[in-house]
Short mmCIF file of C-alpha atoms in Angstrom, two decimals:
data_model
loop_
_atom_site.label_atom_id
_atom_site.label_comp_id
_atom_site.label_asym_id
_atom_site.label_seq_id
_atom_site.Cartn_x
_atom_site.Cartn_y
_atom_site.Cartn_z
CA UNK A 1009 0.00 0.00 0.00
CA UNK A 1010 2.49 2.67 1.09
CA UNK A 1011 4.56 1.63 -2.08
CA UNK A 1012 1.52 2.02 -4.47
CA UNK A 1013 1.11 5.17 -2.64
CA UNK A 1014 4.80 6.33 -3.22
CA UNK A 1015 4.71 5.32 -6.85
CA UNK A 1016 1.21 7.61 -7.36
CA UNK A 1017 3.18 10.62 -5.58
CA UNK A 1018 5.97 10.46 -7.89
CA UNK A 1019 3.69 10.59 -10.95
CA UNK A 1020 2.04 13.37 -9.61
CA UNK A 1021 5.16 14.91 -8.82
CA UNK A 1022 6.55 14.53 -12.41
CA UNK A 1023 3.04 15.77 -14.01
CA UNK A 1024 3.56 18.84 -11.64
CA UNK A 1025 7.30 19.38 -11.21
CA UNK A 1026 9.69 18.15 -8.89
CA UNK A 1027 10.68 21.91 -8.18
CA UNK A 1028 13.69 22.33 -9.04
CA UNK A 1029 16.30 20.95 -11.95
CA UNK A 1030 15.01 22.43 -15.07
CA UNK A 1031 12.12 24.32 -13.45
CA UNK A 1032 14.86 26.51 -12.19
CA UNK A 1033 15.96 27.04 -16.06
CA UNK A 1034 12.50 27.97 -16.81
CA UNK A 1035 12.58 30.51 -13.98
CA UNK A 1036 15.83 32.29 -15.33
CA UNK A 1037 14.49 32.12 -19.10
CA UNK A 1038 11.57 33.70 -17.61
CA UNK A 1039 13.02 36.34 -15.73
CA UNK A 1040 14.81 37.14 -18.84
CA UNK A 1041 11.56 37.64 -20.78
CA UNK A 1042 9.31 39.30 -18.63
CA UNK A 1043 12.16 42.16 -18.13
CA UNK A 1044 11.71 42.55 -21.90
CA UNK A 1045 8.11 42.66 -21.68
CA UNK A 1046 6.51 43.71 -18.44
CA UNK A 1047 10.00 45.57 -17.01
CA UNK A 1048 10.11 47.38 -20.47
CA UNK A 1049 6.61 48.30 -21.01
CA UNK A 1050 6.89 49.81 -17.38
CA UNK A 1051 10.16 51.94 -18.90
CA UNK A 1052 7.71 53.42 -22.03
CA UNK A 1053 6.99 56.73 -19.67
CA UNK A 1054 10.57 58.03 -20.95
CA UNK A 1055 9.78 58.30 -24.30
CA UNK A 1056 5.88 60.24 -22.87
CA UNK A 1057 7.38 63.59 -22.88
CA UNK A 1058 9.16 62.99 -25.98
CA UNK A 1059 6.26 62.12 -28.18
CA UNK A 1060 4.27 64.72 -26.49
CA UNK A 1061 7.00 67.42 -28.10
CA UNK A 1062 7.42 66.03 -31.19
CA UNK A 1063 3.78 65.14 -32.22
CA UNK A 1064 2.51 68.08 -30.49
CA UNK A 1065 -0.49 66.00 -28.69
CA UNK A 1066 -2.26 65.94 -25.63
CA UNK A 1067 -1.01 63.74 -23.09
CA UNK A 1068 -4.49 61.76 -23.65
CA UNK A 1069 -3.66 61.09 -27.01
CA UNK A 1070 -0.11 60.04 -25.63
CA UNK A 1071 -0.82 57.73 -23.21
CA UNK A 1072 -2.95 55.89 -25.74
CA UNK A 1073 0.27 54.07 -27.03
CA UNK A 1074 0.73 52.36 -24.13
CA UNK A 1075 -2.52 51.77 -22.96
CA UNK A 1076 -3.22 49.95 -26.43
CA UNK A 1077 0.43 48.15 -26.02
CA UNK A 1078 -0.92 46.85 -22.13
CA UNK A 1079 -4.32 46.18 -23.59
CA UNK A 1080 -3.21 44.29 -26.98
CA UNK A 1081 -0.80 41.99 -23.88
CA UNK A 1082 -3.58 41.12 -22.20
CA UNK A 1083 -6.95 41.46 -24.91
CA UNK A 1084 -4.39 38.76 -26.99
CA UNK A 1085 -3.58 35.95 -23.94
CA UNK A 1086 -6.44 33.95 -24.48
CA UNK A 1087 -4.53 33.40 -27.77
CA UNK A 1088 -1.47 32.73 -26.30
CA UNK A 1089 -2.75 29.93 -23.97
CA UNK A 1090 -4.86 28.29 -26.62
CA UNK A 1091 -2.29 28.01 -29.42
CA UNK A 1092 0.04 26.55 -26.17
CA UNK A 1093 -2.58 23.95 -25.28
CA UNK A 1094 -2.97 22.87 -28.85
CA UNK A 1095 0.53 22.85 -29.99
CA UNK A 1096 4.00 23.71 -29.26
CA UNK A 1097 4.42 26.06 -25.99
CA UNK A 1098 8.21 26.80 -27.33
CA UNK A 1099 7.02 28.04 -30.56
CA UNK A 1100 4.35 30.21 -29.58
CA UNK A 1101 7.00 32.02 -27.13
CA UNK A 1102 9.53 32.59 -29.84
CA UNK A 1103 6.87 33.78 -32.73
CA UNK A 1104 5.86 36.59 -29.60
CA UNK A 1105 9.35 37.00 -29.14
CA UNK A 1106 9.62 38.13 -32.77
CA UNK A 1107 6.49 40.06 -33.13
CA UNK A 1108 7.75 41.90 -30.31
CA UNK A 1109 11.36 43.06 -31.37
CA UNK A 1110 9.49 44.24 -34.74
CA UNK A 1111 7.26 46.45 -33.16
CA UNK A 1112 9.50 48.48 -31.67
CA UNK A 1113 11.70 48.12 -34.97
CA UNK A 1114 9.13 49.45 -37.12
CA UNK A 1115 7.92 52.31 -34.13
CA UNK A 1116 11.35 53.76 -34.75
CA UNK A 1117 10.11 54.96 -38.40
CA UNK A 1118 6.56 56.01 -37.31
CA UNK A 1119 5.60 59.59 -38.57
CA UNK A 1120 2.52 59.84 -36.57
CA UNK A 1121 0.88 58.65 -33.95
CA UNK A 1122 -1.67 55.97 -35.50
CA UNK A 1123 1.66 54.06 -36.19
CA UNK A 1124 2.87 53.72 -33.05
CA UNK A 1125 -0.41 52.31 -31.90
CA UNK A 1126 -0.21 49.88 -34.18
CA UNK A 1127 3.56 49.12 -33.60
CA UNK A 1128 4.12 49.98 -30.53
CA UNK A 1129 0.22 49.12 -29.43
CA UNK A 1130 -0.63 46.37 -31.35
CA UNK A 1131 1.87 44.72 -33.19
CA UNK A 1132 4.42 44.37 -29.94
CA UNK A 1133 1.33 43.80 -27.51
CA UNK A 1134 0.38 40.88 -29.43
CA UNK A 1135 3.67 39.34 -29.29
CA UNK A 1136 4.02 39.89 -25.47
CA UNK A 1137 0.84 38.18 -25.06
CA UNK A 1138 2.30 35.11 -26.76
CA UNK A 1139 5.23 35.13 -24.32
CA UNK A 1140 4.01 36.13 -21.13
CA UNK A 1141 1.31 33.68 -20.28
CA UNK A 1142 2.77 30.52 -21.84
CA UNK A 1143 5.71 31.41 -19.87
CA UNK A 1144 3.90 31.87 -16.14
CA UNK A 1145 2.00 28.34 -16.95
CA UNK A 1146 4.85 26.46 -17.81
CA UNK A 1147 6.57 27.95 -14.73
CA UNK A 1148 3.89 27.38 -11.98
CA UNK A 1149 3.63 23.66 -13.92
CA UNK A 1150 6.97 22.84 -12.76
CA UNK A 1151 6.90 23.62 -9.13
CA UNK A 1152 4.35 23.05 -6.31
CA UNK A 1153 5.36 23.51 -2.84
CA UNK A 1154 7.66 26.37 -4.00
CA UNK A 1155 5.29 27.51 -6.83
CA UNK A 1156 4.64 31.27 -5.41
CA UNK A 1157 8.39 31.92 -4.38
CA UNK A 1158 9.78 30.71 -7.85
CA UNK A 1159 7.09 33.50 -9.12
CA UNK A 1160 8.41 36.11 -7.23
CA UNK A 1161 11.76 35.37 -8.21
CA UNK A 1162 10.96 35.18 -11.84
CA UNK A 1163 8.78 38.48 -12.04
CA UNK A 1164 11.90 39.78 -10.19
CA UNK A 1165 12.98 41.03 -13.78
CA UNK A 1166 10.31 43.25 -13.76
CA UNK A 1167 11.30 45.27 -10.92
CA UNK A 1168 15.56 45.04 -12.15
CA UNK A 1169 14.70 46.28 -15.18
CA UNK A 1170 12.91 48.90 -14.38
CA UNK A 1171 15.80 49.98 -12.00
CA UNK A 1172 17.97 49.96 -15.14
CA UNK A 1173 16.06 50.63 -18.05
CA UNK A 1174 14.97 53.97 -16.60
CA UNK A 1175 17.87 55.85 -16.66
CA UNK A 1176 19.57 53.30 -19.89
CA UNK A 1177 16.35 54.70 -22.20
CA UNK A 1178 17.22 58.21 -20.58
CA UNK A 1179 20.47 58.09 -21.87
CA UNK A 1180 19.61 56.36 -25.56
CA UNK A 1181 17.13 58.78 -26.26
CA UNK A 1182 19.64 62.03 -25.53
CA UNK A 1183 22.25 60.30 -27.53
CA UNK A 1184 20.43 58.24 -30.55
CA UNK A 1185 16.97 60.32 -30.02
CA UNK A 1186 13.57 58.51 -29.61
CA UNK A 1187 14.10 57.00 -33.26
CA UNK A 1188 17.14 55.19 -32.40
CA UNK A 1189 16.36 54.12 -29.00
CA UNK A 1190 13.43 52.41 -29.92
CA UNK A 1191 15.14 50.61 -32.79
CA UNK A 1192 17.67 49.34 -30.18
CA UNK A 1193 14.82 48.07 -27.52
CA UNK A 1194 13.59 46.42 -30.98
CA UNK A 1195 16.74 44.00 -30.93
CA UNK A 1196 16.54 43.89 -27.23
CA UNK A 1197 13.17 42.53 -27.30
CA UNK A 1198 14.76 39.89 -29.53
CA UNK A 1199 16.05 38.22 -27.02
CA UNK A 1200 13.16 36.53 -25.85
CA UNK A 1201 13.59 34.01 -28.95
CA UNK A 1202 16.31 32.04 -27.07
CA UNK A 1203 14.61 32.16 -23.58
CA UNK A 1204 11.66 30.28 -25.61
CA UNK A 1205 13.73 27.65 -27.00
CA UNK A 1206 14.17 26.63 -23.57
CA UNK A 1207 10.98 25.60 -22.97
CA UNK A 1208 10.72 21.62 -22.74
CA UNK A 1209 6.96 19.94 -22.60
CA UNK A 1210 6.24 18.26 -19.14
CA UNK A 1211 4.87 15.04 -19.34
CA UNK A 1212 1.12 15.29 -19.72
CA UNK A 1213 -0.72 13.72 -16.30
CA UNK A 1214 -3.38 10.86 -16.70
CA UNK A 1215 -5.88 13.32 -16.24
CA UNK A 1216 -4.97 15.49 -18.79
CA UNK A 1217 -4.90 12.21 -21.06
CA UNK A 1218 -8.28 11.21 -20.40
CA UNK A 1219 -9.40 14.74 -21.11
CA UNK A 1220 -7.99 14.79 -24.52
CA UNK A 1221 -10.11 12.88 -26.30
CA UNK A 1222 -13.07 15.10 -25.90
CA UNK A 1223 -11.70 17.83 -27.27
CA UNK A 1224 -10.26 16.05 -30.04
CA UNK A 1225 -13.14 13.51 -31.01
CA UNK A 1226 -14.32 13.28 -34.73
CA UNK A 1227 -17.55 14.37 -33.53
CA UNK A 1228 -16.36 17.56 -31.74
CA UNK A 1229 -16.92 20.74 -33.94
CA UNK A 1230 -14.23 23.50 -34.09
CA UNK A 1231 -15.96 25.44 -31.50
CA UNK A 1232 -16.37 23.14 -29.14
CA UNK A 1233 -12.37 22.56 -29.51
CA UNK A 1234 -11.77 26.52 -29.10
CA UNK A 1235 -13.95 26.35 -26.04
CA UNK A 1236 -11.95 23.30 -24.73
CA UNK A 1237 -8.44 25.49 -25.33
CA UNK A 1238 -9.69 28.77 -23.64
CA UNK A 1239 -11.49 27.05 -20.70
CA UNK A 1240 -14.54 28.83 -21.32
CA UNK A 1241 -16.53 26.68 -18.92
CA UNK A 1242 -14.64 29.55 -16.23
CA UNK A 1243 -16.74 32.34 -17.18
CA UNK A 1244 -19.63 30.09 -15.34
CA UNK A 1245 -17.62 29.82 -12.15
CA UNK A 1246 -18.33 32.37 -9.25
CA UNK A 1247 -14.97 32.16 -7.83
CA UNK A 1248 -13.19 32.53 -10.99
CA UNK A 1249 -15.37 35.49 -12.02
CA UNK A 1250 -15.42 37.61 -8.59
CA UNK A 1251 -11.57 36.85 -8.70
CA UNK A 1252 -11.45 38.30 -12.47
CA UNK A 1253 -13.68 41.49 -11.02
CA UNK A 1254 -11.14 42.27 -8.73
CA UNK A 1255 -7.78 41.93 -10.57
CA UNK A 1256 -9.38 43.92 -13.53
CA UNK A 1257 -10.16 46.35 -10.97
CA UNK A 1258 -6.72 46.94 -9.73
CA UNK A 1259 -5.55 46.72 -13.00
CA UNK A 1260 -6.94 50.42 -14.17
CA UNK A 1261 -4.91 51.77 -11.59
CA UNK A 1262 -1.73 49.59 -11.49
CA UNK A 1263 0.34 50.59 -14.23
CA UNK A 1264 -0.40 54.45 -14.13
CA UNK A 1265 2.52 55.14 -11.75
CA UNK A 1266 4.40 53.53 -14.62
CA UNK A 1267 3.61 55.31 -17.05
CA UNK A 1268 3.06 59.04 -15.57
CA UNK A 1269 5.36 59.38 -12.51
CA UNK A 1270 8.83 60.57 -14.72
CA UNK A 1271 6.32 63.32 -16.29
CA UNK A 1272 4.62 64.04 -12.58
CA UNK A 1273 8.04 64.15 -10.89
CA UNK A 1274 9.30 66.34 -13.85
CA UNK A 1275 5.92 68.90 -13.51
CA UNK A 1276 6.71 69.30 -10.13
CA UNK A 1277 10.19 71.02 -10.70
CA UNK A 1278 12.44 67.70 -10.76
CA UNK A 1279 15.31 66.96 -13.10
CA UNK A 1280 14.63 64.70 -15.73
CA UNK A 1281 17.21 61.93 -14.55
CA UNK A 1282 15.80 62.67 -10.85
CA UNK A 1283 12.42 61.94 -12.30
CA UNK A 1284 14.29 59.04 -14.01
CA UNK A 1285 15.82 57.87 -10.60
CA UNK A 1286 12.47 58.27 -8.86
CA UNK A 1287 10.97 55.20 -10.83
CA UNK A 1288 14.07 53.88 -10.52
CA UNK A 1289 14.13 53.54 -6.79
CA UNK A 1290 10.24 51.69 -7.17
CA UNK A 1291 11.76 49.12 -9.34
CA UNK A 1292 14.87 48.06 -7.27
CA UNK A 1293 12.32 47.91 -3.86
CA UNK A 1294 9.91 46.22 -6.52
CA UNK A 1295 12.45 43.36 -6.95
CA UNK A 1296 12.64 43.06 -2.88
CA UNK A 1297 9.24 43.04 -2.80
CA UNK A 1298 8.52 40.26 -5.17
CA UNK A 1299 11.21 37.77 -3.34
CA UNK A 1300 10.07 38.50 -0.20
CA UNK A 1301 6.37 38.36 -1.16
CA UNK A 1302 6.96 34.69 -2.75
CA UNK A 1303 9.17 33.65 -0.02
CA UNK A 1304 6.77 35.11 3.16
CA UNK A 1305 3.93 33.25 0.88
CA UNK A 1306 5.00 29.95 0.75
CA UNK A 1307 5.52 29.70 4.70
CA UNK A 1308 1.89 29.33 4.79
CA UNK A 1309 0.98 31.53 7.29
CA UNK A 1310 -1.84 33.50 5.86
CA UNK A 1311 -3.94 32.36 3.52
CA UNK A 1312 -2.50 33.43 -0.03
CA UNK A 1313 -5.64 35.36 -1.15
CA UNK A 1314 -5.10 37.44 2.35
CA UNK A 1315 -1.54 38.08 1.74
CA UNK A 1316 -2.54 39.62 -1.90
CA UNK A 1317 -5.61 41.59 -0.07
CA UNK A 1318 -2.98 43.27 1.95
CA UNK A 1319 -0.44 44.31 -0.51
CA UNK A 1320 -3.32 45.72 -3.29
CA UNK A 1321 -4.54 47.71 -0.19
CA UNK A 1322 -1.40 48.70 0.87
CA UNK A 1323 -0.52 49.26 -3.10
CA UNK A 1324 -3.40 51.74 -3.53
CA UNK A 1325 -3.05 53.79 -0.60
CA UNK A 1326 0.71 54.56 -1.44
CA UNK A 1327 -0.09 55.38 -4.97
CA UNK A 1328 -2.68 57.95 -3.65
CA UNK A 1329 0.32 59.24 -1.27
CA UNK A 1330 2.38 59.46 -4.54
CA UNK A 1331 1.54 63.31 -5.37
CA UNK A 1332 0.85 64.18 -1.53
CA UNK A 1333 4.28 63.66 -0.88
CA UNK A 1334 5.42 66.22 -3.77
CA UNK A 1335 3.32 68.71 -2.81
CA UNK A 1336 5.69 70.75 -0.65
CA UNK A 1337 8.78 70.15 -3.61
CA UNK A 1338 10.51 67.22 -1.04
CA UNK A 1339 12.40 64.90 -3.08
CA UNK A 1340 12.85 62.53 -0.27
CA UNK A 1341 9.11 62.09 0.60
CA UNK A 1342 8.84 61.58 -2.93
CA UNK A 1343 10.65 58.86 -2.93
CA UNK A 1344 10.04 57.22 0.26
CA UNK A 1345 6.63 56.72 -0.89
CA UNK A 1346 8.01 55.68 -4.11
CA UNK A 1347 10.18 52.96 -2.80
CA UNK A 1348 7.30 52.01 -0.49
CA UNK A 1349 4.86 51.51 -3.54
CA UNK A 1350 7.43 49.65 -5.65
CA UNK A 1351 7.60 47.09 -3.15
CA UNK A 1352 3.48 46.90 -2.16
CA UNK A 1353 3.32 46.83 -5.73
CA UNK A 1354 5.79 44.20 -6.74
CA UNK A 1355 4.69 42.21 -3.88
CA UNK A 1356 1.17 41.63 -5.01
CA UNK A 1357 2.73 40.63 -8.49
CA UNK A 1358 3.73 37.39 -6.75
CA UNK A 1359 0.85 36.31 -5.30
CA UNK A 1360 -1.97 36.99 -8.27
CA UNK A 1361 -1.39 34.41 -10.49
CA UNK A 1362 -0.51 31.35 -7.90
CA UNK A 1363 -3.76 32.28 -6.56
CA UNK A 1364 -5.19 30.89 -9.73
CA UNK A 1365 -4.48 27.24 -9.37
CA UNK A 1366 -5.93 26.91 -6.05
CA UNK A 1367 -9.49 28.50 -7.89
CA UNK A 1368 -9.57 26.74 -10.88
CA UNK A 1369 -7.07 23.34 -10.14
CA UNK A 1370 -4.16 23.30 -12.28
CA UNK A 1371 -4.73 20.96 -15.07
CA UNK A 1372 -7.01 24.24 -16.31
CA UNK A 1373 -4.30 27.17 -15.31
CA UNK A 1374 -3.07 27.94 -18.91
CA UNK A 1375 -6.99 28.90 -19.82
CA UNK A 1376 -7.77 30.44 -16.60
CA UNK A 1377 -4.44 32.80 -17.11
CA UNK A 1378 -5.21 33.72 -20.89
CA UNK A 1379 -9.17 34.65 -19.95
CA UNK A 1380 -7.54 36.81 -16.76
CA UNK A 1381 -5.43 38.52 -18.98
CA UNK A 1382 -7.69 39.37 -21.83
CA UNK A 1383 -10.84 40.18 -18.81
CA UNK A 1384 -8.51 42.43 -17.24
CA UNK A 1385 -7.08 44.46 -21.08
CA UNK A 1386 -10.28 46.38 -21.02
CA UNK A 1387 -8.95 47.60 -17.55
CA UNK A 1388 -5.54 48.10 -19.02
CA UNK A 1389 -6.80 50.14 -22.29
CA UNK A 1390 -8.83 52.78 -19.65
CA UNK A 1391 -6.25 53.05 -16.95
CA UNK A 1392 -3.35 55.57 -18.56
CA UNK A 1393 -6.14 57.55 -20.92
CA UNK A 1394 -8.20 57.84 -17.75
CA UNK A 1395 -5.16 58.93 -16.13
CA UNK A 1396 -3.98 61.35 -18.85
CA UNK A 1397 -7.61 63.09 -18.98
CA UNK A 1398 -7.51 63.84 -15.32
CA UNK A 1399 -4.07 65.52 -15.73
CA UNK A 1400 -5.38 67.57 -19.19
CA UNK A 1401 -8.86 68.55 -17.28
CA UNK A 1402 -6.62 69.58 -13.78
CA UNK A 1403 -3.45 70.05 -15.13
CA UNK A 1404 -1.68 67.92 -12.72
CA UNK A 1405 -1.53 64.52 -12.06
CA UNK A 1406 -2.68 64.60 -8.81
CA UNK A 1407 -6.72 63.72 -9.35
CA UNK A 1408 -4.75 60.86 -11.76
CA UNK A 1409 -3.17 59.60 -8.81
CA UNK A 1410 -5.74 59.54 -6.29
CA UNK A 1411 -8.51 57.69 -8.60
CA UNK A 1412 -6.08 55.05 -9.41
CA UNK A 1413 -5.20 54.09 -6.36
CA UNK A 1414 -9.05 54.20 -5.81
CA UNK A 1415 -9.10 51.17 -7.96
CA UNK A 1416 -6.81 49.29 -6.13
CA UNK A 1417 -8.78 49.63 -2.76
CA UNK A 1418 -12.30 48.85 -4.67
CA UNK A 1419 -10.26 45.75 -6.27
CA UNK A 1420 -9.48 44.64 -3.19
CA UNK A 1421 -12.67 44.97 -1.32
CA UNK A 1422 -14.05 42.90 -4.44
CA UNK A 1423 -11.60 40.47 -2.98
CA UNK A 1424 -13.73 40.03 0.42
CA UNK A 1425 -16.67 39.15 -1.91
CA UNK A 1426 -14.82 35.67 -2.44
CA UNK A 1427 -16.71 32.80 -0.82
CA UNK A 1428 -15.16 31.62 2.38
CA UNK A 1429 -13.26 34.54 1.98
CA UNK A 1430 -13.38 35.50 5.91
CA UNK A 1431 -12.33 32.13 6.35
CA UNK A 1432 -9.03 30.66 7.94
CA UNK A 1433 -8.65 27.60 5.75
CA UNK A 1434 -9.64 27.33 2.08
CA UNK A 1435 -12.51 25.77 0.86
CA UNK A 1436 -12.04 22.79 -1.36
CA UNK A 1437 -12.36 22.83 -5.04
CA UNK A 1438 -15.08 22.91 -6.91
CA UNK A 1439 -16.33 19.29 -8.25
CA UNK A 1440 -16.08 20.29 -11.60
CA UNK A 1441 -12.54 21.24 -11.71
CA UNK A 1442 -11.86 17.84 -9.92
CA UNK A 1443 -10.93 15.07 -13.26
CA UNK A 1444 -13.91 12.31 -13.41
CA UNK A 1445 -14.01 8.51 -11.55
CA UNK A 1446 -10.46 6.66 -11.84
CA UNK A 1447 -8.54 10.14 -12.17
CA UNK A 1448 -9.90 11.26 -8.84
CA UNK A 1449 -7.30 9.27 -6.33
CA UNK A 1450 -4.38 11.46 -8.82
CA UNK A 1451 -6.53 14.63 -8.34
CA UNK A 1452 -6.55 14.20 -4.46
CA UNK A 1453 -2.81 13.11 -4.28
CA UNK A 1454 -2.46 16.77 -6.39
CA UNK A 1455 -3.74 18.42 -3.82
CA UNK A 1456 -2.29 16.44 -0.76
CA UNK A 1457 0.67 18.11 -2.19
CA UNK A 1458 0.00 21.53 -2.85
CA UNK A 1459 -1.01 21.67 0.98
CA UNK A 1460 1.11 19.12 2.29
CA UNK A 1461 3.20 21.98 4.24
CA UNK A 1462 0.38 24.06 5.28
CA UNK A 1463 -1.03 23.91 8.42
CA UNK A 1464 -4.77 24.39 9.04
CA UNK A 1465 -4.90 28.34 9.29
CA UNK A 1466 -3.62 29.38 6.53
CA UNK A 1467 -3.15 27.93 3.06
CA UNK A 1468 -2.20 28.63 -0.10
CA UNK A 1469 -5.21 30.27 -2.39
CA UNK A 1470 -9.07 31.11 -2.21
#
C-alpha cells in the first residue's frame, strides 16, 4: 500500500514538477523575458514627454500608445494559452518574441501617432501576449510547494529592469533620439527568442490524457475545440469570475505610476534623470518586494488570497500618497513613498497568479491565465487615458493619482466578496474542476501536495 502510494506521488510529482532541476531554467528564461516585456513596457513613460513634443499631442492622445500596447498583452492571452494547449508552448513564445522586437523596430520609423499604436500598441502587444502567459503556466507547472516563491523570483525582472532601463532609455534617447532608441529596444526585445527555445513539454498527467479525447473527437466541432483550449466553462464559475472582477479592478490603476510618474516628478520642478531615478528607486524595492512576497507566501501563514488583499490595499493607498508627498517640492518624501509603492506593488505581483491554481485546479491554469489577462485588457486600455484626462482637465496629475489608487482599494474589497473569503482555511475545489471517476485518487494526491506543508490556518489560495 504505502509503495503504491509512493509510486502515485511520484507521478504526480513529475506531471507537476519536482521543483527544481530544469524548473529553475524555466525561472531564469523567464526572468529574462518578462524584463523585456513587463519591465520594459513599465520603462515606455521616458519616451511620454518625448512624443508629447514632437507630435505636439495631448497627453491623452499620448498615453494611448501604451494603454493599447498593455491592452493588446492582455486582450491577446487567451490566444497565447490556446495556441500553447494545442501545440507547441516553445514556438508560440519565440513567434511573440519576434512580433515583439518588430514592433518596436518598425515604431522607430513612425511619422505619426496611429503608427505607433499599431507598432508599438498592437503589433508588440500581441507578441508579449504570446510570451508572457505561456511562460507563467509552464513555470507554476513545474513547481508546487515552492510555486509562489519561484514567481516572485521570476517576475523579479520586472522590478531590475525597471531599476535599469529607466535611466539606460534616458540616456539612448539624448544620444540616438527617440528614433534610435526604440530601434535598439527592438533587438533587445529579440532576445526573448532564445529564452523560448528553452521551454521543454512536461509530461502530460493521466488526467490530462483522459481529457484529450473530448476535445479532439471526430464528432467535436471547431468550436467546441476553441472552447476546450480557452477554458470557457470559467466564465460560469463564481470564484473565478469575482476573482477576475477584482484583478481587472486593480488593473486600471496599477500601471499608471508607470507610465506618468517621470512626467509628474518632472511637472513638479524635478530633473529629468531625478524623475528618471524616482521610478528607478520603485523598481529596485519592486524586486525586494517580489522575493520576499513569494518567499513570506510559501511559509503558509496567511492564507494566499489574504496576503494579496494586503499588498493591493497597501498598493493603492501609497499610490494615492504618490503626489501628496510632492506637494511641498521634497524629493525625499517623494521617494520614500516611491520605494514604499514599488515594493506593495511588486509584492502583489507574486501572489496573483498562484492564486489561480488553487481556484480553478491546475490541469485548467493555462486557460484560466489567458481569460484573466484578456478580462482584465479592457482595464488596461482605460487606466493611462483615464489617467492622462484627469491631468489635461486639472493640469496635474494629482486627481490621476488619487482615482487610481481608488481602484486598487475597490479591487481589493471585491476580494472580500470571495466565498469563504473570511475564512481561515480554504474551501475545497469545486467538483467540476476535480478530473472524473479513476482520475480522482491522482486529483486528491495533487492536492495532498499543494497543501502538504500548510497547516490548518492558513493555506495557499481562495
Amino acid at each position: 500500500m504505502t509503495k503504491s502510494r509512493s509510486t502515485a506521488e511520484s507521478s504526480s510529482d513529475e506531471a507537476q514538477g519536482p521543483d527544481g532541476g530544469w524548473g529553475w531554467v524555466m525561472v531564469a528564461a523567464m526572468f529574462v523575458s518578462t524584463s523585456l516585456v513587463f519591465g520594459l513596457m513599465r520603462s515606455l513613460g521616458i519616451f511620454f514627454v518625448e512624443f508629447v513634443h514632437y507630435f505636439d499631442q495631448s497627453a491623452q492622445a499620448i498615453s494611448w500608445i501604451s494603454s493599447t500596447g498593455l491592452a493588446a498583452q492582455q486582450f491577446f492571452s487567451p490566444l497565447g494559452a490556446a495556441l500553447s494547449n494545442a501545440y507547441d508552448t516553445r514556438v508560440v513564445v519565440m513567434t511573440g518574441g519576434l512580433l515583439a522586437g518588430l514592433g518596436f523596430i518598425m515604431a522607430s520609423q513612425a511619422t505619426c501617432l496611429l503608427h505607433l499604436y499599431l507598432t508599438m500598441g498592437v503589433l508588440s502587444g500581441l507578441g508579449w501576449a504570446l510570451v508572457f502567459t505561456p511562460m507563467v503556466a509552464t513555470v507554476m507547472a513545474h513547481f508546487t510547494r515552492r510555486r509562489t516563491l519561484a514567481l516572485g523570483v521570476a517576475l523579479s525582472s520586472i522590478g531590475l529592469s525597471s531599476f535599469a532601463f529607466n535611466p539606460l532609455f534616458q540616456l539612448l534617447v539624448e544620444r540616438y533620439t527617440w528614433r534610435g532608441a526604440l530601434l535598439i529596444l527592438g533587438g533587445l526585445s529579440l532576445n526573448i527568442l532564445p529564452c523560448g527555445a528553452l521551454i521543454r513539454p512536461l509530461p502530460r498527467s493521466k488526467a490530462t490524457r483522459n481529457t484529450e479525447p473530448q476535445s479532439k473527437a471526430p464528432l467535436a466541432s471547431w468550436p467546441s475545440r476553441i472552447a476546450s483550449y480557452l477554458e470557457l466553462s470559467l466564465l460560469f464559475e463564481r470564484p473565478y469570475v469575482t476573482y477576475t472582477l477584482a484583478v481587472t479592478l486593480l488593473n486600471v490603476g496599477y500601471f499608471v505610476p508607470y507610465f506618468h510618474l517621470v512626467a509628474h516628478s518632472r511637472q513638479v520642478g524635478f530633473s529629468e534623470y531625478q524623475a528618471a531615478f524616482v521610478m528607478s528607486a520603485a523598481g529596485a524595492s519592486d524586486i525586494l518586494g517580489r522575493v520576499a512576497s513569494g518567499w513570506f507566501s510559501d511559509l503558509h501563514l496567511m492564507r494566499l488570497i489574504h496576503v494579496l488583499s494586503m499588498w493591493t490595499m497597501l498598493a493603492g493607498v501609497f499610490i494615492m500618497l504618490l503626489p501628496l508627498s510632492s506637494l511641498a517640492g521634497s524629493y525625499s518624501a517623494l521617494m520614500s513613498v516611491s520605494l514604499l509603492y514599488g515594493f506593495s506593488a511588486g509584492a502583489l505581483t507574486s501572489v496573483v497568479f498562484a492564486v489561480i491554481p488553487a481556484i480553478v485546479g491546475v490541469q485548467r491554469m493555462m486557460g484560466a491565465l489567458g481569460l484573466l489577462q484578456l478580462i482584465e485588457s479592457f482595464a488596461g486600455l482605460l487606466g493611462t487615458p483615464l489617467s492622462g484626462f484627469l491631468r489635461d482637465v486639472t493640469g496635474n496629475y494629482t486627481a490621476s493619482f488619487m482615482v487610481a489608487g481608488g481602484f486598487l482599494v475597490l479591487g481589493t474589497l471585491t476580494m472580500a466578496t470571495l466565498p469563504n473569503y473570511f475564512s481561515c482555511t480554504d474551501p475545497p475545489l469545486p467538483q467540476r474542476c476535480l478530473p472524473r471517476s479513476d482520475d480522482r485518487k491522482d486529483s486528491s494526491l495533487e492536492m495532498e501536495e499543494m497543501n502538504s506543508a500548510t497547516p490548518r490556518t492558513g493555506a495557499p489560495g481562495v
